[in-house]
Amino acid sequence: IQLSQSPSFLSASVGDRVTITCRASEDTETHLAWYQQIPGQAPKLLVYRASTLQSGVPSRFSGGGSGTEFSLTISSLQPEDFATYYCLQMSIYPWTFGQGTKVDVK
Amino acid sequence: QVHLKESGPGLLKAAETLSLTCAVSGDSISGGSYYWSWIRQSSEKGLEWIGRVYSLTGSVNYNPSFQGRVTISVDTSKSQFSLKMTSVTAADTAVYYCARRKAVPGLGLDYWGQGIRVSVSS
């Protein structure tokens, strides 16, 4: 299954509402997760089962969608949210990642 | 708190075999139903899932992209799992991560190692 994220790059300001989309080439039901990666660090799990927030993740993050269309929304961007975001499908082997969306400062 | 840490050589020559180990602490590697995975990240290909081993049975699943070059195994007595990749080339230069996922449908890879940078010289 191929995952396509859009946009690949996003410039935003603190306080902005940001939405990232992940499209799958086949139905993944809700077996999709979202990750945040800060340079030099491992990816960090934000959302699993498409819309369930991982423990400890701020409530400004939310995930949605099912099947082939998914989204990650940050309701009010904070300084620590400038990072790269990835989707990951675990519905069908091999598990595959999206190409990433880099969120940087406008 | 579960902690994963990768170890192995940082530099190899083309055609050699890469051997990496992921040490797991804070939880028993065989004490639950988990998938233990290897993932790598390069600037050319982004994040790639390499494969996983299932803790309870030792069953494995690999990414066909690696064309039979990889073997993942688990050593419960040492609380670690390993990756072997044969016939490496410069294209295998990447940061390699190990990660854990509970074997429950829909859950994510929740614990990751810090990553180990591997370079392959020609």
XYZ file of C-alpha atoms in Angstrom, chain B residues 63-114:
52
model
C 9.480 -6.153 3.442
C 9.877 -7.753 -0.025
C 11.930 -4.680 -1.021
C 14.865 -6.258 0.749
C 14.720 -9.293 -1.528
C 15.647 -11.953 0.976
C 18.710 -10.100 2.291
C 17.376 -9.653 5.805
C 16.892 -11.883 8.807
C 15.296 -10.757 12.076
C 15.514 -12.936 15.161
C 14.798 -12.650 18.872
C 16.914 -13.840 21.804
C 14.629 -13.856 24.827
C 17.418 -14.961 27.190
C 19.284 -11.716 26.444
C 16.134 -9.590 26.026
C 17.184 -8.461 22.587
C 16.357 -8.892 18.942
C 18.588 -8.612 15.932
C 18.779 -7.636 12.281
C 21.116 -9.179 9.737
C 21.330 -7.680 6.271
C 23.615 -9.284 3.715
C 25.365 -7.856 0.676
C 25.039 -4.218 1.731
C 25.567 -1.398 -0.731
C 25.813 2.373 -0.424
C 22.008 2.426 -0.752
C 21.795 0.797 2.682
C 23.376 3.853 4.315
C 20.727 5.078 6.750
C 19.725 5.539 10.358
C 18.362 2.231 11.639
C 15.711 2.143 14.359
C 14.194 -0.673 16.369
C 10.644 -0.292 17.645
C 7.864 -2.122 19.456
C 4.178 -2.582 18.764
C 1.650 -4.535 20.800
C 0.115 -7.284 18.696
C -3.333 -5.743 18.845
C -4.962 -4.562 15.590
C -4.619 -0.867 14.981
C -2.002 -0.019 17.572
C 1.085 1.952 16.589
C 4.822 1.490 17.044
C 4.893 3.090 20.466
C 8.473 2.693 21.696
C 11.496 3.388 19.498
C 15.221 3.236 20.002
C 17.319 6.362 19.521
